[in-house]
Coordinates of C-alpha atoms in Angstrom, one line a residue:
M1 CA -5.9 8.7 14.5
P2 CA -2.6 9.4 12.1
V3 CA -0.2 9.3 14.7
G4 CA -1.0 6.6 16.4
L5 CA -0.8 4.7 12.9
V6 CA 2.7 5.8 12.6
V7 CA 3.5 5.0 16.3
M8 CA 1.3 1.8 15.7
T9 CA 4.7 1.6 12.5
V10 CA 7.9 1.9 14.5
V11 CA 7.0 -0.2 18.1
A12 CA 6.2 -3.6 15.9
S13 CA 9.0 -3.0 13.6
F14 CA 11.3 -3.5 16.7
T15 CA 9.7 -6.1 18.4
T16 CA 9.0 -8.0 14.8
S17 CA 13.2 -7.7 14.0
S18 CA 13.4 -10.7 16.5
G19 CA 11.6 -13.9 16.1
R20 CA 11.7 -14.2 20.0
T21 CA 9.0 -11.0 20.3
A22 CA 7.2 -11.0 17.3
Q23 CA 4.7 -12.8 19.4
L24 CA 4.7 -8.9 21.4
T25 CA 3.5 -6.7 19.2
V26 CA 0.0 -7.2 19.6
P27 CA -0.5 -6.7 23.1
L28 CA 2.5 -4.2 23.9
L29 CA 0.2 -2.3 21.3
V30 CA -3.2 -2.9 22.7
G31 CA -1.1 -1.7 26.5
L32 CA -0.4 1.4 24.5
G33 CA -3.6 1.9 23.2
V34 CA -5.0 1.9 26.3
L35 CA -2.6 4.3 27.6
G36 CA -3.3 6.5 24.8
L37 CA -7.1 6.7 25.4
G38 CA -6.8 8.1 28.7
L39 CA -4.0 10.3 28.0
G40 CA -5.8 11.3 24.8
V41 CA -9.9 11.4 26.6
R42 CA -9.8 16.3 26.1
A43 CA -9.2 15.6 22.7
L44 CA -11.9 13.2 22.1
R45 CA -13.7 15.5 22.9
R46 CA -12.4 18.4 20.6
V47 CA -12.9 17.0 16.7
D48 CA -13.2 18.6 14.0
P49 CA -16.0 18.0 12.7
Y50 CA -15.0 19.6 8.6
A51 CA -11.1 17.4 9.1
A52 CA -13.4 13.6 10.5
G53 CA -15.7 14.6 7.3
C54 CA -12.8 14.9 4.9
A55 CA -11.3 11.8 6.1
V56 CA -14.8 10.0 5.8
V57 CA -14.9 11.1 2.5
A58 CA -11.5 9.1 1.5
F59 CA -11.8 6.4 3.3
L60 CA -15.5 5.5 1.7
A61 CA -13.8 5.9 -1.9
V62 CA -10.9 3.6 -1.3
G63 CA -13.5 1.3 0.6
A64 CA -16.7 2.2 -2.3
P65 CA -15.7 -1.3 -5.0
V66 CA -16.4 -3.6 -1.7
L67 CA -18.7 -1.9 0.6
A68 CA -21.1 -1.7 -2.9
S69 CA -20.2 -5.8 -3.4
G70 CA -21.9 -6.3 -0.1
E71 CA -18.7 -8.7 1.1
P72 CA -15.7 -8.4 2.4
T73 CA -13.1 -8.6 -0.3
F74 CA -10.8 -6.8 -1.8
T75 CA -10.1 -5.3 -5.3
G76 CA -7.1 -5.8 -7.7
Y77 CA -7.8 -9.3 -7.9
V78 CA -5.9 -10.9 -11.5
K79 CA -4.8 -7.7 -11.5
L80 CA -1.9 -7.8 -9.5
D81 CA -1.0 -10.6 -7.6
D82 CA 1.5 -8.4 -4.5
T83 CA -1.9 -8.2 -2.3
A84 CA -1.3 -11.8 -2.3
T85 CA 2.7 -11.8 -1.2
F86 CA 2.0 -8.8 1.4
L87 CA -0.8 -11.2 3.5
A88 CA 2.3 -14.2 3.0
L89 CA 4.7 -11.7 4.8
T90 CA 2.0 -10.3 7.2
D91 CA 1.7 -14.1 8.5
R92 CA 4.7 -14.1 9.3
V93 CA 6.5 -11.8 10.5
L94 CA 3.8 -11.0 13.3
E95 CA 4.6 -14.6 14.4
H96 CA 8.3 -14.9 14.4
G97 CA 9.8 -12.1 12.6
R98 CA 11.9 -12.7 9.6
D99 CA 13.0 -15.9 11.4
L100 CA 12.2 -18.7 8.3
D101 CA 13.3 -21.6 10.4
G102 CA 11.2 -24.9 10.6
L103 CA 9.3 -24.3 7.1
E104 CA 9.0 -26.6 4.5
P105 CA 8.9 -26.2 1.3
S106 CA 6.2 -24.2 -0.1
S107 CA 5.2 -21.6 -2.4
Y108 CA 4.9 -19.5 1.4
E109 CA 8.8 -20.3 2.0
A110 CA 9.9 -19.8 -1.8
T111 CA 8.1 -15.8 -1.4
L112 CA 9.1 -15.0 2.3
A113 CA 12.9 -16.7 1.1
D114 CA 12.4 -14.3 -1.6
Y115 CA 11.0 -11.2 0.7
L116 CA 11.6 -11.4 3.9
A117 CA 14.8 -12.5 4.4
Q118 CA 15.6 -10.2 1.5
G119 CA 15.2 -7.8 3.9
Y120 CA 11.6 -6.7 2.3
P121 CA 10.0 -3.8 4.0
T122 CA 7.3 -4.9 6.6
G123 CA 6.5 -1.2 7.4
A124 CA 3.0 -0.4 5.8
L125 CA 2.1 -4.2 6.1
L126 CA 2.6 -4.2 10.3
P127 CA -0.7 -2.2 11.2
L128 CA -2.6 -4.8 9.3
G129 CA -1.7 -7.6 10.8
V130 CA -2.5 -6.3 13.9
G131 CA -6.0 -5.2 13.4
A132 CA -6.6 -8.3 11.5
R133 CA -5.9 -10.0 14.8
L134 CA -7.2 -7.4 17.1
V135 CA -10.4 -8.2 15.1
A136 CA -10.0 -12.5 14.5
T137 CA -10.6 -12.8 10.9
D138 CA -8.1 -13.4 8.7
P139 CA -6.1 -10.6 6.8
A140 CA -7.6 -10.8 3.6
W141 CA -10.5 -9.7 4.9
V142 CA -9.7 -6.4 6.8
F143 CA -7.0 -5.6 3.8
Q144 CA -9.2 -2.9 2.1
P145 CA -10.8 -1.6 5.6
Y146 CA -7.0 -0.9 5.7
L147 CA -6.2 0.8 2.7
A148 CA -9.2 2.9 3.2
S149 CA -8.2 3.5 6.5
L150 CA -4.2 4.8 5.1
A151 CA -6.6 7.1 2.6
A152 CA -8.8 8.9 4.9
M153 CA -4.9 9.4 6.9
L154 CA -3.9 10.9 4.3
A155 CA -6.8 13.5 3.5
L156 CA -5.9 14.0 7.3
G157 CA -3.1 15.2 6.5
L158 CA -3.0 17.3 3.5
Y159 CA -6.0 19.1 5.3
T160 CA -3.5 20.2 7.9
L161 CA -1.3 20.9 5.7
V162 CA -3.8 24.0 3.6
G163 CA -4.6 25.2 7.2
P164 CA -2.3 28.1 6.8
V165 CA -3.6 29.1 3.3
L166 CA -7.1 28.6 3.7
Q167 CA -9.1 29.7 6.7
S168 CA -12.2 27.7 5.9
R169 CA -12.5 25.1 7.3
L170 CA -15.1 23.5 4.8
W171 CA -13.1 24.5 1.9
R172 CA -10.2 22.9 3.6
A173 CA -12.1 19.8 3.3
F174 CA -13.1 20.0 0.0
V175 CA -8.6 20.7 -1.0
A176 CA -7.9 17.6 0.9
T177 CA -10.7 15.9 0.6
L178 CA -10.3 15.7 -3.4
A179 CA -6.4 15.8 -3.7
S180 CA -5.7 12.7 -1.3
Q181 CA -8.2 11.1 -4.6
S182 CA -5.4 12.1 -7.5
A183 CA -6.1 9.5 -10.4
L184 CA -3.1 7.3 -9.9
L185 CA -3.0 6.8 -6.4
Y186 CA -6.4 5.4 -6.5
G187 CA -5.5 3.7 -9.0
F188 CA -2.5 2.0 -7.2
A189 CA -5.1 1.7 -4.2
L190 CA -7.7 0.0 -6.4
W191 CA -4.5 -2.8 -7.2
G192 CA -3.6 -3.3 -3.6
G193 CA -1.3 -0.9 -3.8
V194 CA -0.3 -0.7 0.1
K195 CA 2.7 1.0 0.6
E196 CA 1.8 3.3 -2.1
L197 CA -0.9 4.3 -0.2
Y198 CA 0.7 4.0 3.5
A199 CA 3.5 6.6 2.0
A200 CA 1.4 8.7 0.5
F201 CA 0.2 9.5 4.3
A202 CA 3.4 10.1 5.8
L203 CA 4.9 12.3 3.2
A204 CA 2.2 14.1 3.9
L205 CA 2.6 13.6 8.4
V206 CA 5.9 14.2 8.4
A207 CA 6.1 17.9 6.9
A208 CA 2.7 18.6 8.8
T209 CA 4.8 18.1 12.2
V210 CA 8.3 19.2 11.0
P211 CA 6.5 22.4 11.5
L212 CA 6.7 21.8 15.5
V213 CA 10.4 21.7 15.7
R214 CA 10.2 25.6 15.7
G215 CA 9.0 24.4 19.7
H216 CA 11.3 23.1 23.1
A217 CA 12.6 19.7 22.5
R218 CA 10.6 17.5 22.4
S219 CA 8.4 18.7 19.9
G220 CA 11.1 16.8 17.5
L221 CA 10.0 14.0 18.5
L222 CA 6.8 13.3 16.2
P223 CA 8.6 14.1 13.4
G224 CA 11.3 12.0 13.7
T225 CA 8.7 9.1 14.2
A226 CA 6.7 10.2 10.6
A227 CA 10.5 10.1 9.0
A228 CA 11.3 7.5 10.9
A229 CA 7.6 5.2 10.0
T230 CA 8.6 6.5 6.3
M231 CA 11.8 4.2 5.7
L232 CA 10.5 1.6 7.8
A233 CA 7.6 1.1 5.5
L234 CA 10.2 2.4 1.7
S235 CA 13.4 1.6 2.8
P236 CA 15.8 4.3 3.8
G237 CA 15.9 4.8 0.1
A238 CA 13.2 7.3 1.4
L239 CA 15.4 9.7 2.6
I240 CA 15.1 11.0 -0.9
W241 CA 11.4 12.6 -0.1
L242 CA 12.6 13.7 3.2
L243 CA 15.7 15.4 1.9
A244 CA 13.0 18.9 0.9
P245 CA 11.0 18.6 3.7
L246 CA 14.8 19.3 6.0
V247 CA 15.6 21.6 3.1
V248 CA 12.6 23.5 2.8
L249 CA 12.2 23.5 6.7
L250 CA 14.9 23.8 8.3
G251 CA 15.3 27.1 5.8
G252 CA 12.7 28.6 6.2
M253 CA 11.7 29.0 9.2
R254 CA 12.8 30.4 13.0
V255 CA 14.0 25.8 14.1
K256 CA 14.8 25.6 17.8
P257 CA 18.3 24.0 17.2
R258 CA 17.5 21.5 19.9
A259 CA 14.3 20.3 18.7
A260 CA 16.4 19.9 15.4
A261 CA 18.4 17.5 17.0
V262 CA 15.9 15.3 18.4
A263 CA 14.0 15.5 15.7
C264 CA 17.1 13.6 13.1
A265 CA 18.0 11.8 16.1
T266 CA 15.1 10.7 16.7
A267 CA 14.0 9.3 13.0
V268 CA 17.7 8.0 12.9
V269 CA 17.1 5.7 15.8
L270 CA 13.6 4.4 15.2
A271 CA 14.5 3.3 11.8
L272 CA 17.5 1.2 12.6
P273 CA 14.8 -1.7 11.7
A274 CA 14.7 -0.2 8.2
F275 CA 18.7 0.4 7.8
A276 CA 19.1 -2.9 9.9
A277 CA 17.7 -4.6 7.3
A278 CA 18.1 -2.8 4.0
G279 CA 22.0 -4.0 3.4
R280 CA 19.8 -7.0 2.3
F281 CA 17.2 -5.8 0.4
L282 CA 19.6 -3.0 -1.5
Q283 CA 22.1 -5.4 -1.9
E284 CA 23.9 -5.1 -6.0
D285 CA 21.4 -7.6 -7.4
N286 CA 18.0 -5.9 -6.4
R287 CA 19.2 -2.5 -7.2
A288 CA 20.1 -3.9 -10.4
V289 CA 16.1 -4.8 -11.1
L290 CA 14.6 -1.0 -9.4
R291 CA 16.7 0.8 -11.9
D292 CA 16.6 -1.8 -14.9
D293 CA 15.2 0.2 -17.9
G294 CA 13.1 -2.8 -19.1
E295 CA 11.6 -3.6 -16.0
L296 CA 8.1 -2.9 -16.3
G297 CA 6.1 -4.9 -13.2
N298 CA 2.8 -5.0 -13.7
L299 CA 2.8 -2.3 -16.6
I300 CA 2.0 -2.0 -20.0
G301 CA 5.7 0.4 -20.9
P302 CA 6.4 4.0 -18.6
L303 CA 3.5 5.7 -17.9
D304 CA 2.6 9.2 -18.4
P305 CA 4.5 12.1 -16.7
A306 CA 1.1 14.0 -16.7
Q307 CA -0.3 11.4 -15.0
L308 CA 1.5 13.4 -11.1
L309 CA -0.7 16.1 -11.8
G310 CA -4.0 13.6 -10.0
I311 CA -6.4 13.6 -14.0
W312 CA -6.5 10.8 -15.9
P313 CA -9.7 9.6 -17.4
T314 CA -9.4 6.6 -18.3
T315 CA -9.9 3.2 -16.8
D316 CA -6.9 1.4 -16.6
F317 CA -4.1 4.3 -15.7
R318 CA -1.6 2.4 -18.0
V319 CA -3.4 3.6 -21.1
D320 CA -4.3 7.0 -22.6
P321 CA -7.2 8.6 -21.9
G322 CA -9.9 8.3 -25.0
D323 CA -10.4 12.0 -25.4
M324 CA -6.8 13.4 -25.5
R325 CA -8.3 16.4 -26.2
M326 CA -9.6 17.1 -23.8
T327 CA -7.7 15.3 -21.3
L328 CA -5.0 18.2 -22.4
V329 CA -7.3 20.9 -22.1
V330 CA -8.6 19.4 -17.9
L331 CA -4.1 19.1 -17.3
G332 CA -3.5 23.1 -18.7
V333 CA -6.0 23.9 -16.0
T334 CA -4.7 21.9 -13.0
L335 CA -1.3 23.2 -13.4
A336 CA -2.2 26.4 -14.1
A337 CA -3.9 26.5 -10.7
A338 CA -0.8 24.3 -9.2
A339 CA 1.1 27.6 -10.1
I340 CA -0.7 30.3 -8.2
G341 CA -1.4 27.7 -5.0
L342 CA 2.4 27.4 -5.2
L343 CA 2.4 31.7 -5.4
F344 CA -0.4 31.9 -2.3
A345 CA 1.6 29.7 -1.1
V346 CA 5.6 31.1 -0.9
Q347 CA 4.0 34.7 0.1
R348 CA 1.7 33.1 3.0
R349 CA 5.1 31.2 4.0
A350 CA 2.9 28.1 4.7
A351 CA 6.7 26.2 5.1
A352 CA 5.2 22.6 5.8
L353 CA 2.3 23.1 2.2
L354 CA 5.8 23.9 0.8
A355 CA 7.5 21.3 2.0
Y356 CA 5.1 18.4 1.3
A357 CA 5.3 20.2 -2.9
A358 CA 8.9 19.6 -2.4
S359 CA 9.1 16.2 -1.4
C360 CA 7.0 15.1 -3.6
A361 CA 8.7 16.6 -6.4
L362 CA 12.1 15.6 -5.3
G363 CA 11.2 11.6 -5.5
A364 CA 9.3 12.1 -8.2
V365 CA 12.5 13.3 -10.4
A366 CA 14.8 11.8 -8.6
Y367 CA 13.0 7.8 -9.4
S368 CA 11.7 8.6 -12.9
A369 CA 16.0 9.5 -13.4
L370 CA 17.2 6.9 -11.2
G371 CA 14.9 3.2 -10.9
S372 CA 13.3 1.2 -13.4
P373 CA 9.8 2.4 -15.5
W374 CA 7.7 0.5 -12.4
L375 CA 9.1 2.2 -9.7
E376 CA 9.1 5.3 -11.5
A377 CA 4.9 4.9 -11.7
K378 CA 5.0 4.2 -7.5
A379 CA 6.8 7.3 -6.8
F380 CA 4.2 9.0 -9.5
A381 CA 1.6 7.3 -7.4
V382 CA 3.1 8.5 -4.3
A383 CA 3.3 11.9 -5.4
S384 CA 0.2 12.6 -7.2
P385 CA -1.2 14.5 -4.4
G386 CA 0.7 16.7 -5.0
I387 CA 0.6 18.9 -7.1
L388 CA -3.8 18.7 -7.3
L389 CA -3.3 19.3 -3.3
L390 CA -1.3 23.1 -4.7
A391 CA -3.8 23.3 -7.8
L392 CA -6.9 23.3 -5.7
V393 CA -5.4 26.1 -3.2
G394 CA -4.8 27.9 -6.0
G395 CA -8.5 27.5 -7.6
T396 CA -10.5 27.8 -3.6
K397 CA -7.2 31.7 -3.6
L398 CA -7.9 32.6 -6.9
L399 CA -11.7 32.4 -5.2
E400 CA -11.4 35.9 -3.3
R401 CA -9.7 38.0 -6.5
R402 CA -11.8 36.3 -9.7
R403 CA -14.8 33.6 -8.8
A404 CA -15.5 33.1 -12.4
V405 CA -12.9 31.5 -12.7
A406 CA -11.5 30.5 -9.8
V407 CA -15.4 28.5 -10.2
L408 CA -14.4 26.9 -14.3
A409 CA -11.1 26.5 -13.0
L410 CA -12.2 24.0 -9.8
A411 CA -15.2 23.3 -11.3
T412 CA -12.6 21.5 -14.1
I413 CA -10.4 20.0 -12.1
A414 CA -13.1 19.1 -9.8
G415 CA -14.5 16.8 -12.6
G416 CA -10.8 15.7 -13.7
V417 CA -11.1 14.2 -10.7
F418 CA -14.6 12.4 -10.7
A419 CA -14.5 11.8 -14.1
S420 CA -11.1 9.4 -13.6
N421 CA -12.2 7.9 -10.4
A422 CA -15.3 6.7 -11.3
L423 CA -14.4 4.9 -14.7
A424 CA -11.1 3.4 -12.3
Y425 CA -14.1 2.4 -10.1
R426 CA -15.5 0.1 -13.1
D427 CA -12.6 -1.5 -13.7
A428 CA -12.5 -2.7 -10.2
R429 CA -11.9 -6.2 -10.0
L430 CA -13.2 -7.6 -6.4
A431 CA -11.2 -10.6 -5.5
P432 CA -13.7 -13.7 -5.1
R433 CA -14.5 -14.1 -1.7
A434 CA -16.2 -17.2 -1.6
Q435 CA -14.2 -19.1 -3.7
L436 CA -11.5 -17.5 -1.5
A437 CA -13.4 -18.8 2.1
E438 CA -14.1 -21.8 0.7
L439 CA -9.7 -22.3 0.6
E440 CA -9.3 -20.6 4.0
L441 CA -11.8 -23.6 5.7
I442 CA -9.3 -26.2 3.2
G443 CA -6.7 -24.5 5.6
R444 CA -7.8 -24.7 8.7
T445 CA -9.2 -27.8 8.2
Y446 CA -6.3 -30.2 6.8
T447 CA -3.8 -27.8 8.9
G448 CA -0.5 -29.8 9.0
E449 CA -1.5 -32.5 6.3
G450 CA 1.2 -31.1 3.3
P451 CA 2.8 -30.8 1.0
A452 CA -0.3 -29.6 -1.0
L453 CA -0.6 -29.6 -4.6
M454 CA -2.7 -26.6 -6.6
T455 CA -2.5 -27.1 -10.2
E456 CA -4.6 -24.2 -11.1
Y457 CA -3.0 -20.9 -11.1
Q458 CA -3.8 -19.4 -7.4
P459 CA -1.7 -17.2 -5.9
Y460 CA -4.1 -16.3 -2.9
G461 CA -4.2 -20.0 -2.6
V462 CA -0.8 -21.4 -1.8
R463 CA 1.3 -17.9 -0.2
H464 CA -1.2 -17.3 2.2
F465 CA -4.7 -19.2 2.6
L466 CA -3.2 -22.9 2.6
R467 CA 0.2 -21.9 4.5
H468 CA -0.2 -24.2 7.0
L469 CA -0.6 -27.1 4.5
D470 CA 2.8 -26.6 2.7
A471 CA 1.1 -25.9 -0.6
E472 CA 2.9 -25.6 -3.7
G473 CA 1.6 -24.2 -7.4
A474 CA 1.9 -25.8 -10.1
S475 CA 2.3 -22.4 -12.3
E476 CA 3.7 -20.4 -9.2
L477 CA 6.1 -20.1 -7.4
R478 CA 7.6 -22.9 -6.2
R479 CA 10.7 -25.5 -4.8
R480 CA 9.8 -28.2 -6.6
P481 CA 9.6 -28.9 -10.5
V482 CA 6.1 -30.4 -11.1
P483 CA 6.4 -31.0 -15.2
L484 CA 4.2 -32.6 -17.5
R485 CA 4.2 -36.6 -18.7
D486 CA 6.1 -34.2 -21.4
G487 CA 8.2 -33.4 -19.6
R488 CA 7.1 -29.8 -19.5
V489 CA 6.5 -27.2 -16.8
L490 CA 4.5 -25.3 -16.8
G491 CA 4.6 -21.2 -17.0
K492 CA 3.3 -19.1 -14.4
G493 CA -0.7 -18.5 -14.7
E494 CA -1.3 -21.4 -16.8
V495 CA -3.1 -24.2 -15.8
A496 CA -3.3 -28.1 -16.5
D497 CA -5.6 -31.2 -16.1
I498 CA -4.3 -33.3 -12.9
A499 CA -3.8 -36.0 -16.0
A500 CA -1.6 -33.8 -17.9
F501 CA 1.3 -34.5 -15.2
A502 CA 3.4 -37.0 -14.6
P503 CA 2.3 -39.3 -12.0
E504 CA 6.0 -39.3 -9.5
A505 CA 5.5 -35.5 -9.4
V506 CA 1.8 -35.8 -8.3
L507 CA 2.3 -38.5 -5.5
V508 CA 4.9 -36.6 -3.8
Y509 CA 2.0 -34.1 -2.6
R510 CA -0.4 -36.2 0.1
T511 CA -2.8 -33.6 -0.2
L512 CA -4.1 -32.5 -4.3
V513 CA -6.1 -28.9 -3.8
L514 CA -8.1 -29.0 -7.0
L515 CA -10.3 -26.0 -8.7
R516 CA -13.5 -28.8 -9.9
S517 CA -14.0 -27.4 -13.3
A518 CA -10.4 -27.7 -13.7
G519 CA -11.1 -30.6 -15.7
P520 CA -12.3 -34.2 -15.4
S521 CA -10.0 -36.2 -15.3
R522 CA -9.7 -37.8 -11.8
P523 CA -6.0 -38.1 -9.8
P524 CA -3.7 -41.1 -9.1
A525 CA -5.5 -44.3 -7.8
A526 CA -3.6 -44.0 -4.4
Y527 CA -5.5 -40.7 -3.8
R528 CA -8.8 -40.7 -3.0
L529 CA -11.9 -37.8 -2.2
V530 CA -11.9 -36.8 1.3
W531 CA -13.8 -33.7 1.1
S532 CA -15.7 -31.7 -2.1
G533 CA -16.9 -28.0 -1.4
S534 CA -18.3 -25.8 -4.4
F535 CA -15.7 -24.9 -5.9
Y536 CA -12.8 -27.3 -4.9
D537 CA -11.9 -31.3 -4.0
V538 CA -9.6 -32.2 -1.4
W539 CA -7.5 -35.7 -2.2
Q540 CA -5.4 -36.8 -0.5
R541 CA -3.5 -39.9 -0.3
S542 CA -3.3 -43.0 2.9

C-alpha cells in the first residue's frame, strides 16, 4: 500500500502537469491498479497480521474524532483554514492541471492564483482527489480518512525500519504504532496537516527502501520513486530531508553502483513536475516569506524544540503543558531511551533506521536554522516520529538486560504519548457537517448562477463548495472589494449584516448566500428569496 500511494502520486503529478491530460489521471490509475492487483495476488496471501494491526490502530487514532461523531466530516475547523485551500487545489488540478484559463474572478480563482499558479506542490493532495472520485463523493468528506490512511502508511514504514533490531513482530508493531502517533504530528493531523503526514510517511518509506540498492539494478526503482514522491509533495526543497539517507546508506552499505545510479536517476526524472514548478514556488518573494522570522502562520510563537521528542501533554501544541516539571521528566526518560536505541541501531548496523533518524534530525535542524517559525514547526512535526522511534527501540531492547528499568521507561514514554494525544483529541474541532453539506447542495443547485457573495467568513464555502457560482466572501480572499456603507472593508474573519454593505457593491453579485443568523435585514429590493435551508438563505436578482 505505501508503494502504491507514492506511485499514485508520481503518475498523477505527470498527468496533471497539463490541462490536456489532467482528466486522464483517474482512468489511468484505475488501469494501473487493476494491473497491480493481478500481479500481486500471491502477496495478498502473505499479509503480516502484526503489520496490518499497527496500520489499523494508527488509522483509527487519527480518524477517532470523526469516527466518534458518527458523521463524515473533518477536524481542524476554525483552527486552520488551509484545508479549504487544499480542497480548492484538489478540485482544480485533477480537472485542468495548473491551467486557470476560463475562471471568473472569485475567491476560488484568487486562491488558485495565489497557490496553484505559483507552483505550490500538489503531490500530497493528488491521492485525495483520486480517492474522492473513485467513491463519487466530495473530497471534503474523505479528507479525514485520507489523513488516517497516511498515518497508517507511516506506521507500516516504521514497522519495516525497526525489523533489523527487533525480532519480535509484536514489539515491532507496538513501537511502530506508538511512534507514528508522536504528539506534534498528531496535533498537526487534527489541524488537517496533510503535507506533514504525507512527508512523514514518505521519508520513512525512502529510508526503508534504500537498502534495496544492494541488489540488482532494478532494485533502485523503488527508493527512487519514493524520493521523487517526497519532492512532489514538498517541492525540491525536500532534498534536505533526502540527503541523510543518501549519505548514511551509501557510506555504510555495500551498494551496487548500477542500482544506486538507477535510484538517483529515477528520483530526478520522476520529480520533474516538482522541478518545473519550483521556479515559481521558490521565487524570491516566497523564499522571503519562508525565511521570515516573524512568519508565525497560525502559531502563537515559535515551538519548543523539545516537542521533537514526540511528547507534549496539552490540548494545544502551541502552548506549554500545565505540569512542565513532570513533562521534563518524561522527556528526559525519552531522550535517554533514544540514546540507547541509537546505540543498538549502530551496533546492529541498522542502516535504514539510522538513515531515517538522520533524515529527521537533519531536516529539523536545517529548517529551524533557515526557515520561519511556521516552517520550523512543520519540520518538527515531520521529524517528531524519529526520536520517539529510537526511544521506543531503546526501551524495548533494554528488556533483554534490565527488565524492570525497561518496563518503567516504556510505560513512561507510552503514557506520555497517550496523555498528549488524549488531550489533543479533547480539543479537536470538527467541521459542521450539516452546514457544509447545505453549502454543497447550494453549489450544485445554482451552478453557473454567479457571481455570488457570502457576508460571513466561510472559506470552505467560497473556496470550495460554491466555486461554480464564482463566489466571494466579504471578509475572505477576493478580487472585488465589498465596502460597507462607511467605506470600510471587512478584515479577515469579520462578519457584517447585509444592510451594512454599500448597495452598489452588493448589486454586483447575482446571487447572495446568507447565513440565516447573520442579521435581521433583507438584501436590497432587487433580490428575491429563492431558497431557504436550515442554515442559509439564497437570494437572487433578476
